Amino acid sequence: MLSLLGTETAKGVTLMGRGRQKAKATRQARDMKYFSPATDLAALERELSGKKPDREESNEYAEYAEKYNAYDDEYDEDTSY
């Protein structure tokens, strides 16, 4: 359907012409490019500092590593690449 203003409507929505659509996309891209959210610099510093945790984390597979290390060593000696 063509209205008096020269724009088409579909299901009650006024469609934009190509020029308006491109301008809107350009404006949205510019808004996203220059958007700078508030940054928590203290949290960033904590994350990047690389400090070790206060408690030592236990490896849940350590007992299996000890159990199968001998087998792994034998396997390495048997295979030649």
XYZ file of C-alpha atoms in Angstrom:
81
model
C 0.000 0.000 0.000
C 1.346 3.436 -0.914
C 0.555 6.268 1.460
C 0.403 9.977 0.689
C 3.977 10.524 1.895
C 5.429 8.079 -0.609
C 6.478 5.446 1.900
C 5.217 1.907 1.880
C 3.554 0.370 4.884
C 3.414 -3.293 5.732
C 1.323 -4.546 8.630
C 1.208 -1.089 10.186
C 4.970 -0.502 9.994
C 6.334 2.315 7.876
C 9.236 1.057 5.807
C 12.289 3.243 5.377
C 13.859 4.058 2.062
C 17.388 2.890 1.338
C 18.934 6.257 2.187
C 17.267 6.495 5.589
C 18.060 2.861 6.323
C 21.756 3.358 5.490
C 21.896 6.538 7.569
C 20.345 4.725 10.525
C 22.800 1.820 10.191
C 25.714 4.278 9.999
C 24.472 6.132 13.079
C 24.069 2.878 15.021
C 27.548 1.708 13.998
C 29.050 5.019 15.096
C 27.233 4.825 18.433
C 28.603 1.317 19.018
C 32.128 2.309 17.953
C 32.413 5.222 20.344
C 30.440 3.685 23.228
C 32.638 3.328 26.286
C 31.031 1.601 29.259
C 32.226 2.317 32.774
C 35.278 0.156 33.471
C 36.071 -1.207 36.910
C 39.825 -0.646 36.841
C 40.363 -2.203 40.271
C 38.767 -5.464 39.133
C 40.823 -5.383 35.945
C 44.013 -4.873 37.952
C 43.144 -7.826 40.221
C 42.486 -10.019 37.210
C 45.682 -9.077 35.398
C 47.993 -9.046 38.416
C 48.441 -12.813 38.282
C 48.460 -13.314 42.045
C 48.255 -16.877 43.214
C 45.203 -17.828 45.251
C 45.560 -17.881 49.034
C 44.787 -21.575 49.283
C 46.514 -24.233 47.273
C 44.129 -26.025 44.981
C 44.430 -29.787 45.110
C 44.621 -31.737 41.910
C 41.878 -34.342 41.965
C 43.798 -36.513 39.501
C 47.128 -36.490 41.366
C 46.634 -40.010 42.759
C 45.944 -41.339 39.253
C 49.038 -39.600 37.898
C 51.203 -41.305 40.492
C 49.561 -44.654 39.775
C 49.982 -44.560 35.994
C 53.306 -42.694 35.628
C 55.264 -45.962 35.592
C 53.060 -47.322 32.798
C 53.508 -44.122 30.805
C 57.294 -44.284 31.150
C 57.330 -47.898 29.923
C 55.138 -46.963 26.957
C 57.484 -44.121 25.976
C 60.484 -46.469 25.990
C 58.706 -49.089 23.852
C 57.671 -46.730 21.083
C 60.147 -45.133 18.739
C 58.987 -42.352 16.492
